[in-house]
Backbone as a ProteinNet text record, in pm:
[ID]
protein_1_A
[PRIMARY]
XXXXXXXXXXXXXXXXXXXXXXXXXXXXXXXXXXXXXXXXXXXXXXXXXXXXXXXXXXXXXXXXXXXXXXXXXXXXXXXXXXXXXXXXXXXXXXXXXXXXXXXXXXXXXXXXXXXXXXXXXXXXXXXXXXXXXXXXXXXXXXXXXXXXXXXXXXXXXXXXXXXXXXXXXXXXXXXXXXXXXXXXXXXXXXXXXXXXXXXXXXXXXXXXXXXXXXXXXXXXXXXXXXXXXXXXXXXXXXXXXXXXXX
[TERTIARY]
-2303.7	-2266.5	-2268.4	-2373.8	-2375.9	-2403.7	-2340	-2345.1	-2403.5	-2519.5	-2563.7	-2572.2	-2527	-2536.9	-2496.3	-2385.7	-2335.2	-2282.7	-2326.1	-2288.6	-2239.8	-2148.6	-2102.1	-2022.7	-2067.4	-2002.6	-1983.7	-1875.6	-1858.1	-1864.1	-1903.7	-1918.5	-1776.3	-1745.8	-1621.7	-1628.4	-1584.6	-1576.6	-1707.8	-1810.6	-1936.6	-1997.8	-1930.2	-1998.7	-1989	-2003.6	-1983.7	-1884.1	-1803.5	-1694.7	-1732	-1768.7	-1810	-1691.8	-1715.2	-1616.6	-1631	-1749.5	-1807.8	-1911.1	-1902.4	-2010.5	-2080.6	-2176.7	-2258.4	-2187.2	-2123.8	-2044	-2147	-2118.8	-2202.4	-2101.5	-2105.1	-2027.5	-2087.8	-2043	-2071.2	-1946.9	-1944.7	-1834.7	-1897	-1811.2	-1883.7	-1821	-1880.7	-1830.4	-1697.1	-1585.6	-1479.6	-1380.3	-1434.7	-1354.4	-1284.6	-1162	-1096	-1112.3	-1178.7	-1205	-1105.2	-1021.9	-925.6	-984	-985.1	-1006.6	-888.3	-844.4	-724.7	-747.5	-694	-721.3	-610.5	-605	-492.4	-540.1	-429.5	-445.2	-541.1	-628.6	-735.6	-854.8	-865.7	-982	-1113.5	-1111.9	-1222.5	-1241	-1116.5	-1120.5	-1151.5	-1079.5	-1104.9	-1237.4	-1284.7	-1429.7	-1530.1	-1501.3	-1591.1	-1595.7	-1471.4	-1456.1	-1522.1	-1510.5	-1568.5	-1726.4	-1777.5	-1939.9	-1960.9	-1885.8	-1920.5	-1915.7	-1824.5	-1790.2	-1887	-1985.2	-2072.8	-1995.8	-1888.2	-1806.8	-1862.7	-1901.5	-1959.9	-2089.8	-2161.8	-2297	-2299.9	-2356.5	-2363.4	-2473.6	-2454.5	-2560.9	-2668.3	-2645.2	-2737	-2699.8	-2780.6	-2735.4	-2788.2	-2761.7	-2808.6	-2688	-2686.1	-2581.4	-2659.7	-2648.5	-2690.9	-2605.4	-2595.2	-2531.3	-2618.9	-2630.2	-2704.4	-2605.4	-2601.6	-2494.6	-2537.1	-2658.1	-2690.1	-2632	-2591.8	-2551.6	-2403.9	-2353.9	-2213	-2126.1	-2017	-1917.4	-1823.3	-1787.5	-1697.5	-1560.1	-1458	-1326.4	-1258.5	-1213.3	-1148.6	-1014	-912.5	-773.1	-726.8	-664.1	-637.4	-493.2	-459.1	-325.7	-224.2	-254.4	-172.3	-228.4	-148.6	-199.1	-303.9	-294.1	-380.1	-383.6	-268.4	-252.4	-246.7	-297.1	-302.9	-176.2	-94.5	37.4	29.5	-61.5	-73.3	-127.6	-168	-210.3	-94.7	-57.4	19.1	-28.9	60.9	14.3	-115.7	-101.4	-229.7	-349.3	-346.9	-473.5	-511.1	-423.7	-449.9	-540.8	-482.6	-583.4	-697.6	-714.4	-836.7	-944.8	-904.4	-984.9	-1133.4	-1129.7	-1267.7	-1345.4	-1295.6	-1364.6	-1422.3	-1341.8	-1378.1	-1511.9	-1491.1	-1614.9	-1737.7	-1715.4	-1838.7	-1880.3	-1789.6	-1832.3	-1816.6	-1730.6	-1702.6	-1567.8	-1502.8	-1374.9	-1410.7	-1353.7	-1358.9	-1232.5	-1218.8	-1115.6	-1079	-1189.3	-1164.1	-1116.9	-1154.2	-1103.8	-960.4	-920.9	-800.7	-700.6	-742	-651	-643.6	-744.1	-725.3	-629.1	-628	-534.8	-387.6	-379.7	-242.9	-203.4	-289.4	-264.6	-226.6	-285.4	-255.2	-134.8	-97.5	37.2	152.3	133.7	228.4	247.3	123.4	125.5	196.8	178.4	235	374	433.9	581.6	558.4	469.1	449.7	443	450.4	429.1	505.2	630.5	729.8	710.1	621.4	593.3	459.1	383.3	250.7	246.6	348.5	360.3	419.5	466.2	533	426.7	480.3	406.7	430.6	348.8	379.4	493.2	552.6	675.3	788.4	784.8	894.2	887.6	787.4	767.5	811.9	843.3	879.5	740.7	752.4	637.8	556.5	642.1	573.6	513.9	571.1	509	383.1	380.4	260	146.6	175.5	77.6	26.2	119.3	64.9	-21.8	2.1	-85.5	-217.7	-215.2	-347.5	-421.2	-344.9	-417	-485.4	-426.1	-462.7	-601.7	-579.5	-698.7	-821.3	-781.2	-896.3	-967.7	-900.7	-956.3	-1008.3	-964.8	-999.4	-1150.3	-1225.4	-1363	-1442	-1370.1	-1426.2	-1512	-1456.2	-1546	-1581.4	-1694.9	-1728.8	-1727.5	-1687.4	-1642.7	-1524.5	-1421.3	-1305.8	-1270.7	-1242.2	-1201.8	-1057.3	-979	-837.5	-794.3	-755.2	-715.9	-579.3	-512.6	-368.2	-299.9	-305	-244.1	-100.5	-37.6	106.2	186.2	111.1	177.3	296.8	293.5	405.9	533.4	534.3	627.2	729.5	850.2	967.4	903.7	972.8	918.3	936.4	1036.6	1038.1	942.9	911.8	812.4	662.9	655.2	525.4	490.6	602.1	575.5	538.6	616.8	583.7	432.1	391	261.5	151.1	187.7	103.3	82.1	195.9	189.4	90.4	110.5	34.7	-120.4	-150.1	-285.9	-335.3	-273.4	-308.5	-333.9	-247.4	-261.1	-382.7	-421.2	-535.9	-664.4	-669.6	-780.7	-816.3	-721.1	-753	-840.7	-945.3	-1029.9	-1132.2	-1132.4	-1223.8	-1332.7	-1452.1	-1562.4	-1583.3	-1480.2	-1481.4	-1484.2	-1571.2	-1565.8	-1469.2	-1379.5	-1272.5	-1262.3	-1259.8	-1229.9	-1090.2	-1000.5	-864.3	-845.5	-808	-778	-633.7	-598.1	-450	-440.6	-322.1	-290.4	-153.8	-127.2	-1.7	-48.8	-20.8	-69.9	-2.4	110.7	158.8	87.1	67.5	-13.4	-160.1	-218.7	-354.8	-370.2	-255.5	-263.7	-231.5	-134.4	-100.4	-196.9	-275	-372.9	-517.2	-550.1	-684.1	-743.3	-868.3	-954.1	-997.7	-1049.5	-1097.7	-1042.5	-1014.2	-972.7	-1064.5	-1109	-1177.8	-1095.2	-1089.7	-994	-1088	-1052	-1142.2	-1070.9	-1159.4	-1112.6	-1061.6	-1006	-981.4	-1104.8	-1101.7	-1212.9	-1293.6	-1419.3	-1510.5	-1500.1	-1479.8	-1449.2	-1565.7	-1536	-1612.8	-1561.2	-1619.5	-1558.5	-1528	-1398.6	-1357.1	-1351.7	-1301.6	-1277.7	-1273.7	-1309.9	-1309.3	-1211.6	-1135.2	-1060.6	-1063.5	-1079.1	-1079.9	-930.9	-876.2	-742.5	-736.1	-679.9	-676.8	-535	-481.7	-352	-364.6	-274.4	-292.2	-209.9	-106.8	-19.4	-105	-74.6	-145.1	-54	16.5	116.4	142.2	146.8	152	293.1	393.7	532.1	538.2	496.4	497.5	397.6	288	200.9	266.1	357.8	419.7	518.5	553.4	652.3	565.9	433.1	368.7	371.5	371.5	379.4	260.3	150.3	38	24.8	121.8	128.3	166.1	269.2	315	207.1	120.7	12.9	-84.1	-122.1	-215	-164.9	-30.3	22.3	19.5	64.8	47.1	-89.9	-192.5	-324.6	-380.7	-327.4	-378.5	-305.5	-170.1	-99.5	-145.1	-191.5	-250.9	-374.1	-456.4	-579.9	-552	-464	-430.9	-350.9	-265.1	-175.8	-262.7	-361.7	-455.1	-510.5	-539.8	-607	-524	-393.1	-291.4	-245.5	-298.5	-255.4	-343.1	-276.2	-347.8	-435.1
-7046.2	-6897	-6878	-6788.2	-6770.5	-6620.6	-6568.1	-6429.3	-6424.1	-6345.5	-6349.8	-6204.2	-6186.3	-6050.4	-5934.9	-5936.1	-5829.5	-5717.3	-5589.2	-5481.1	-5367.2	-5294.3	-5186.1	-5071.5	-4964.1	-4827.4	-4727.7	-4646.3	-4529.8	-4388.5	-4295.9	-4154.2	-4097.1	-4048.5	-3997.7	-3890.7	-3782.7	-3661.5	-3645.6	-3645.6	-3628.1	-3733.5	-3853.7	-3969.2	-4082.8	-4196	-4325.6	-4405.7	-4452.4	-4555.2	-4692.1	-4779.6	-4905.3	-5003	-5061.8	-5148.8	-5298	-5338.6	-5478.6	-5486.2	-5572.5	-5592.1	-5726.3	-5749.3	-5867.1	-5999	-5988.8	-6105.7	-6207	-6327.2	-6441.3	-6563.5	-6620.1	-6731.7	-6787	-6902.6	-6957.3	-7006.3	-7037.7	-7113.3	-7210.4	-7333.8	-7444.5	-7471.7	-7548.3	-7558.5	-7641.9	-7580.4	-7638.8	-7598.1	-7512.9	-7475.7	-7352.9	-7349.8	-7218.9	-7169.5	-7061	-7006.2	-6898.8	-6889.7	-6781.5	-6679.7	-6556.3	-6453.9	-6396.8	-6418.8	-6383.9	-6278.2	-6141.3	-6048.8	-5943.3	-5842.2	-5742.3	-5641.9	-5574.5	-5474.8	-5365.4	-5337.6	-5221.7	-5277.4	-5400.7	-5445.6	-5462.9	-5447.2	-5448.8	-5567.7	-5628	-5759.9	-5717.3	-5602.1	-5569.3	-5511	-5436.2	-5382.9	-5495	-5603.6	-5723.7	-5796.2	-5804.6	-5847.5	-5751.7	-5620.1	-5535.9	-5539.5	-5565	-5592.5	-5711.1	-5802	-5943.4	-5920.5	-5832.9	-5823.8	-5702.2	-5657.1	-5547.1	-5418.1	-5400.9	-5279.8	-5171.6	-5214.8	-5141.1	-5183.9	-5122.8	-5150.8	-5177.9	-5275	-5311.1	-5243	-5202.4	-5136.6	-5230.2	-5335.2	-5448.8	-5577.6	-5687.4	-5820	-5889.7	-6013.4	-6104	-6156.4	-6145	-6211.9	-6307.7	-6439.7	-6531.1	-6579.8	-6497.6	-6527.7	-6492	-6590.7	-6573.7	-6507.3	-6365.4	-6298.2	-6334.2	-6364.3	-6404.1	-6530.8	-6618.4	-6755	-6783.6	-6681.9	-6706.6	-6599.6	-6641.6	-6541	-6528.7	-6393.4	-6385.3	-6328.7	-6390.4	-6347	-6278.3	-6153.8	-6077.3	-6040.6	-6090.6	-6064	-5967.8	-5857.4	-5756.4	-5779.8	-5700.9	-5711.5	-5643	-5553.7	-5513.6	-5553.6	-5575.9	-5639.2	-5558.5	-5432.9	-5345.2	-5374.5	-5381	-5398.9	-5258.2	-5257	-5149.4	-5131.6	-5018.5	-5005.6	-5005.5	-4958.4	-4954.5	-5073.4	-5179.4	-5315.3	-5411.3	-5480.4	-5604.1	-5713.2	-5815	-5921.7	-5982.8	-6018.9	-6091	-6008.7	-5886.1	-5801.8	-5761.9	-5750.8	-5734.1	-5850.1	-5976	-6096.6	-6092.1	-6052.1	-6054.1	-5955.9	-5860.8	-5743	-5782.4	-5874.9	-5910.4	-5974.3	-6056.9	-6126	-6010.3	-5925.2	-5821.5	-5731.9	-5709.4	-5639.5	-5707.7	-5849.3	-5921.7	-5977.3	-5929.3	-5972.6	-6121.7	-6179.1	-6322.3	-6372.8	-6268.4	-6311.7	-6372.3	-6496.3	-6578.1	-6666.8	-6749.1	-6823.5	-6927.6	-6984	-7080	-7010.4	-6879.2	-6819.4	-6770.1	-6726.1	-6693.2	-6793.5	-6916.5	-7044.5	-7065.8	-7048	-7080	-6981.7	-6848.4	-6769.8	-6808.2	-6860	-6898.5	-7025.4	-7110.5	-7234.1	-7207.3	-7104	-7066.5	-6996.3	-6896.3	-6840.7	-6942	-7037.6	-7155.2	-7233	-7270.1	-7314.3	-7244.1	-7115.7	-7023.5	-6948.8	-7023.3	-6982.5	-6832.4	-6791	-6651.7	-6652.2	-6774.5	-6765.9	-6691.3	-6671.9	-6582.3	-6429.1	-6393.2	-6257.8	-6208.6	-6278.6	-6236.3	-6100.5	-6065.3	-5936.4	-5808.2	-5844.6	-5760.2	-5663.7	-5548.8	-5470	-5476.8	-5434	-5452.3	-5390.6	-5296	-5223.2	-5301.8	-5412.1	-5503.4	-5624.3	-5642.2	-5757	-5754.4	-5860.8	-5864.2	-5866.3	-5851.6	-5854.6	-5982.9	-6084.1	-6228.6	-6240.9	-6206.5	-6211.9	-6133.9	-6016	-5932.9	-6006.5	-6065.9	-6124.9	-6256.6	-6317.5	-6430.7	-6377.2	-6275.7	-6213.7	-6183.3	-6119	-6096.5	-6213.8	-6322.4	-6441.1	-6494.7	-6510.6	-6556.4	-6476.8	-6340.8	-6249.3	-6286	-6321.4	-6359.1	-6478	-6589.5	-6712.9	-6744.2	-6664.2	-6677.9	-6677.5	-6611.6	-6597.9	-6699.9	-6814.5	-6933.8	-6886	-6838.7	-6781.6	-6909	-6907.1	-7003.4	-6955.7	-6824.3	-6765.6	-6676.9	-6711	-6648.1	-6560.8	-6439.9	-6348.6	-6296.6	-6326.4	-6300.2	-6220.3	-6095.1	-5994.4	-5968.3	-6051.6	-6051.7	-6062.7	-6125.1	-6121.6	-6134.1	-6197.9	-6209.4	-6139	-6050.1	-5997.8	-5907.1	-5848.9	-5767.4	-5826.5	-5956.3	-6037.5	-6093.4	-6112.2	-6184.1	-6323.4	-6377.3	-6494.9	-6621.8	-6623.2	-6733.5	-6736.3	-6610.6	-6596.4	-6621.4	-6571.6	-6599.3	-6751	-6826.2	-6972.8	-7031.9	-6984.4	-7040.8	-7005.1	-6885.5	-6857.8	-6920.6	-6945.1	-7028.5	-7159.2	-7216.4	-7362.4	-7360.6	-7263.1	-7253.5	-7239.3	-7152.3	-7136.5	-7264	-7312.1	-7440.5	-7537.6	-7560.2	-7647.4	-7632.5	-7506.5	-7468.5	-7504.3	-7476.3	-7494.6	-7631.3	-7719.8	-7863.6	-7923.6	-7999	-8063.5	-7963.5	-7852.1	-7748.9	-7739.3	-7680.5	-7660.5	-7519.8	-7434.1	-7286.9	-7262.4	-7180.8	-7120	-7004.9	-7018.8	-6926.5	-6860	-6723.5	-6649.2	-6575.4	-6618.7	-6566	-6487.3	-6343.2	-6257.2	-6237.4	-6245.9	-6229.3	-6191.6	-6128	-6122.2	-6199.3	-6296.8	-6397.3	-6519.7	-6546.1	-6677.5	-6794.2	-6808.5	-6914.6	-6929.3	-6841.6	-6837.8	-6896.7	-6833.4	-6876.1	-7032.9	-7092.4	-7235.8	-7318.6	-7263.3	-7342.5	-7350	-7264.2	-7249.7	-7276.6	-7267.1	-7276.6	-7409.4	-7434.8	-7543.6	-7506.8	-7368.8	-7319.9	-7171.7	-7128.9	-7008.7	-6942.2	-6822.2	-6735.1	-6630.4	-6617.6	-6515.8	-6395.3	-6290.6	-6159	-6067.1	-6001.2	-5903.8	-5773.3	-5677.9	-5558.7	-5482.7	-5369.1	-5289	-5248.1	-5271.9	-5331	-5491.9	-5539.5	-5675.2	-5764.7	-5864	-5965.7	-6099.4	-6199.2	-6339.3	-6370.5	-6377.7	-6421.7	-6574.9	-6650.6	-6783.8	-6852.7	-6978.7	-7050	-7172.7	-7207.9	-7318.5	-7405.4	-7526.8	-7629.1	-7677.8	-7658.9	-7695.9	-7850.2	-7920.1	-8076.4	-8105.5	-8070	-8113.9	-8190.2	-8291.2	-8393.5	-8367	-8290.3	-8258.7	-8183.2	-8204.1	-8136.9	-8035.7	-7972.5	-7864.9	-7779.6	-7639.8	-7546.6	-7556.1	-7587.4	-7593	-7716.4	-7830.2	-7952.4	-7936	-7877.5	-7847.9	-7777	-7692.8	-7618.8	-7705.2	-7818.2	-7913.6	-8015.7	-8029.4	-8119.1	-8072.4	-8172.5	-8149.3	-8039	-8081.7	-7999.6	-7859.8	-7819.4	-7681.2	-7596.6	-7631.4	-7542.3	-7527.1	-7628	-7630.4	-7528.4	-7530.5	-7423.4	-7289.3	-7276.1	-7146.3	-7079.6	-7162.7	-7117.4	-7076.1	-7159.9	-7120.7	-6993.4	-6975.5	-6850.1	-6728.3	-6755.5	-6635.3	-6582.8	-6686.2	-6653.5	-6573.6	-6597.1	-6528.8	-6393.7	-6388.7	-6265.6	-6161.8	-6206	-6096.2	-6017.4	-6073.6	-5997.1	-5888.2	-5914	-5805.6	-5698.1	-5721.2	-5615	-5526.9	-5557.9	-5469.4	-5335	-5240.5	-5104.9	-5100.7
-638.2	-666.7	-811.5	-853.1	-996.2	-1023.5	-1120.3	-1177.6	-1305.6	-1329.1	-1469.5	-1519.8	-1646.5	-1716.2	-1639.5	-1575	-1477.6	-1554.4	-1540.3	-1615.1	-1500.8	-1534	-1450.8	-1536.7	-1500.6	-1564.4	-1452.2	-1486.7	-1399.9	-1474.3	-1407.4	-1465.6	-1486.2	-1601.7	-1645.9	-1748.1	-1710.8	-1805.7	-1869.7	-1792.7	-1845.3	-1919	-1934.3	-1994	-1921	-1976.3	-1904.5	-1948.5	-1845.4	-1876	-1850.5	-1953.2	-1938.4	-1877.8	-1775.1	-1713.4	-1728.5	-1692.4	-1711.1	-1797.6	-1895.9	-1996.7	-2005.8	-1938.9	-1953.7	-1912	-1786.7	-1743.3	-1686.2	-1722.3	-1647.6	-1637.3	-1520.2	-1487.8	-1342.6	-1311.5	-1189.6	-1122	-987	-908	-821.4	-868.2	-788.9	-662.4	-564.7	-434.7	-440.3	-378.9	-381.9	-492.8	-568.4	-698.4	-684.9	-753.6	-757.5	-911.8	-923.4	-1061.5	-1072.7	-1178	-1200.1	-1314.5	-1274.7	-1371.7	-1428.2	-1561.6	-1607.3	-1718.5	-1705.4	-1785.3	-1775.4	-1882.5	-1879	-1764	-1714.9	-1618.8	-1648.8	-1556.6	-1582.5	-1663.9	-1667.5	-1740.6	-1657.6	-1525	-1434.2	-1357.3	-1325.6	-1241.8	-1094.6	-1050.8	-905.9	-887.7	-999.4	-979.7	-969.4	-1038.3	-1028.5	-888.8	-827.7	-691.3	-590.5	-611.9	-517.4	-517.2	-632.6	-644.9	-575.1	-597.8	-528.9	-377.8	-330.5	-185.7	-127.3	-220.2	-162.9	-135.6	-189.7	-181.8	-275	-401.5	-512.4	-545.6	-614.1	-668.7	-802.2	-842.3	-991.1	-1065.6	-1180.5	-1257.3	-1312	-1356.9	-1394.3	-1372.7	-1373.2	-1367.2	-1225.4	-1222.5	-1109.3	-1038.6	-909.3	-833.8	-726.1	-749.8	-684.4	-567.2	-464.3	-331.6	-225.8	-128.3	-4.8	79.5	111.8	184.2	342.6	373.5	497.4	547.5	462.1	489.7	441.1	369.4	324	373.6	443.9	489	377.8	338	229.4	284.6	238.8	290.2	153.5	168.7	62.7	91.7	14.4	33.7	-84.2	-58.2	-144.7	-196.8	-305.5	-356.7	-251.7	-172.3	-54.8	70.6	172.4	281.3	385	360.1	439.8	577.8	637.7	787.7	857.2	985.9	1063.3	1133.9	1112.1	1172.9	1316.4	1388.1	1527.3	1595.5	1517.6	1577.6	1552.8	1636	1619.3	1544.3	1506	1415.6	1466.1	1582.1	1646.8	1639.1	1674.5	1673.5	1535.8	1430.7	1294.2	1256.1	1279.5	1241.6	1297	1437.7	1518.1	1468	1394.3	1372.6	1307.4	1213.8	1163.2	1260.7	1336.4	1434.9	1537.8	1571.8	1675.9	1603.9	1476.9	1422.8	1423.5	1401.3	1391	1535.5	1643.9	1774.6	1805.5	1727.2	1740.2	1790.7	1864.5	1920	2061	2076.2	2193.4	2212.2	2316.9	2346.4	2236.4	2190.7	2073.3	1962	1920.8	1793.9	1827.5	1943.6	1987.9	1969.5	2021.7	2000.2	1863.7	1783.9	1629.1	1564	1618.6	1555	1582	1717.7	1747	1672.3	1656	1565.4	1427.7	1365.1	1228.5	1219.5	1325.6	1327.5	1333	1411.2	1421.4	1267.1	1222.8	1081.9	978	983.5	870.1	931.5	1026.9	1063.4	1115.5	1189.6	1240.3	1386.6	1452.9	1583.7	1673.9	1644	1701.7	1688.1	1605	1548.1	1579.6	1672.4	1709.4	1767.3	1833.8	1913.3	1820.8	1692.1	1617.9	1557	1515.9	1426.8	1282.9	1191.7	1048.1	992.7	1039.8	996.3	1008.4	1092.4	1133.6	1038.2	955.6	875.1	731.4	669	519.8	446.5	312.5	228.5	240	232.6	244.1	379.8	482.5	604.4	624	576.7	575.1	504.8	395.9	318.4	393.3	466	534.7	650.2	704.8	803.5	752.4	635.3	566.2	535.5	489.8	451.8	584.3	690.5	806	866.4	837.4	872.4	784.4	661.4	558.3	592.8	637.9	646.6	801.7	891.6	1038.3	1062.2	972.4	988.4	927.7	877.8	825.1	701.2	590.9	478.8	386	332.7	235.8	95	86	-51.8	-20.5	-119.6	-103.1	-226	-205.4	-314.6	-299.6	-399.9	-397.5	-510	-477.3	-586.4	-594.1	-674	-722.6	-577.6	-489.9	-360	-345.5	-455.8	-458.9	-547.8	-621	-740.9	-705.5	-577.7	-551.7	-470.4	-469	-402.2	-496.9	-448.5	-528.6	-552.7	-653.1	-712.2	-621	-536.8	-436.8	-325.9	-277.8	-181.1	-246.3	-356.6	-428.8	-449.4	-474.4	-501.4	-362	-252.8	-127.9	-85.8	-102	-73.3	-154.9	-288.9	-382.5	-311.9	-260.5	-211.1	-86.6	-2.7	114	88.2	1.3	-44.2	-100.4	-204.8	-262.2	-148.5	-48.7	47.2	132	153.5	241.9	169.3	38.1	-39.8	-56.9	-78.9	-122.3	-5.6	-53.2	33.9	106.3	80.6	136.9	34.5	90	16.8	-33	-10.8	-39.7	-180.3	-214.9	-356.8	-359.4	-449.2	-468.8	-595.7	-592.2	-714	-703.4	-794.5	-780.9	-914.3	-892.6	-986.7	-1019.4	-1152.8	-1173.7	-1325.4	-1361.4	-1500.6	-1526.4	-1438.9	-1451.6	-1505.2	-1622.1	-1687.7	-1606.6	-1553.7	-1497.2	-1368.5	-1291.2	-1175.8	-1183.1	-1306.6	-1329.6	-1335.3	-1410.9	-1458.3	-1327.9	-1244.7	-1134.8	-1020.8	-1013.1	-905.5	-947.5	-1073	-1111.6	-1140.4	-1120.5	-1171.6	-1309.7	-1323.6	-1450.6	-1448.4	-1571.8	-1610.5	-1708.5	-1660.3	-1754.8	-1816.7	-1939.9	-2003.7	-2016.5	-1971.2	-1993	-2100	-2166.4	-2267.7	-2186.7	-2279.7	-2222.1	-2191.2	-2137	-2069.8	-2210.3	-2194.1	-2089.3	-2090.9	-1978	-1964.2	-2013.5	-2103.1	-2135	-2122.7	-2115.4	-2104.7	-2241.8	-2273	-2417.2	-2432.1	-2329.5	-2357.6	-2210.9	-2202.5	-2072.5	-2088.9	-2000.7	-2012.6	-1876	-1879.1	-1769	-1754.4	-1632.9	-1616.5	-1566.3	-1643.8	-1610.4	-1578	-1467.8	-1416.7	-1286.9	-1258.9	-1164.4	-1028.7	-1040	-927.9	-821.8	-710.2	-599.5	-531	-616.8	-580.2	-689.5	-672.7	-786.2	-846.1	-770.9	-826.4	-919.6	-866.9	-956.7	-1067.7	-1057.5	-1158.4	-1284.5	-1257.8	-1349.6	-1442.1	-1381.9	-1447.7	-1544.7	-1523.8	-1603.3	-1758.4	-1844.3	-1982.6	-2030	-1978.9	-2025.4	-1985.7	-1881.5	-1852.5	-1952.8	-2032.7	-2139.2	-2266.3	-2264.7	-2369.4	-2323.4	-2202.6	-2158.8	-2155.1	-2119.4	-2135.5	-2274.2	-2376.9	-2513.5	-2553.7	-2501	-2556.6	-2472.1	-2342.9	-2276.2	-2323.4	-2356	-2387.6	-2533.7	-2614.6	-2745.4	-2720.7	-2622.6	-2600.5	-2542.4	-2446.7	-2373.1	-2448.9	-2540.3	-2600.7	-2692.1	-2747.1	-2841.9	-2763.4	-2632.1	-2539.3	-2498.3	-2522.8	-2470.8	-2594.4	-2691.1	-2821.4	-2812.4	-2854.5	-2854.8	-2979.1
[MASK]
++++++++++++++++++++++++++++++++++++++++++++++++++++++++++++++++++++++++++++++++++++++++++++++++++++++++++++++++++++++++++++++++++++++++++++++++++++++++++++++++++++++++++++++++++++++++++++++++++++++++++++++++++++++++++++++++++++++++++++++++++++++

């Protein structure tokens, strides 16, 4: 998966608002690439382009969409109030006409794995924020994506719930061949989850710096306790704070 010289602008007040400026990067098989940047710098726009929701102005996106299933998890769960947990998860499969007994069994297996087995008939209004995000996560992975786009999926959750879902995501991704792009403006989250971190400038977004994260614990909480975690934090904070200045 490779992106070359990607550019995007929007029409605004009779002029052009540049959002993405000549972005180039790749994502290796089995890698979690974190895009770290200030709010409003264009991170979500980039994911929308990769998901074919928005159209780029210029650049090359080397993704074979006919062979790669893309899973996209948003900042908010986007669950349908009139569908219960099970049917919300099954929605993508229904749209693709891939729902069958095997997939239904897989949904039940994942509901059990993520402690939602007793809530499969519940409707979204009865669920906590963390439970809704678990439902959204299962819905995202049930289609067996080879590319995973995650747009600040834990940013609205309390810290304990966020850490729990980080653990679940990390556990899911290990030993998988999925290419993952995780968007955040949370430095700790970037280090805890990422194999590489790209620091983006404020809008229009450019790649300011790239860091390879060399931590050895296989758990995002334990990774936070490694001595090098603090070193990475200082470096990333130094890069990011300059981009938040007016």
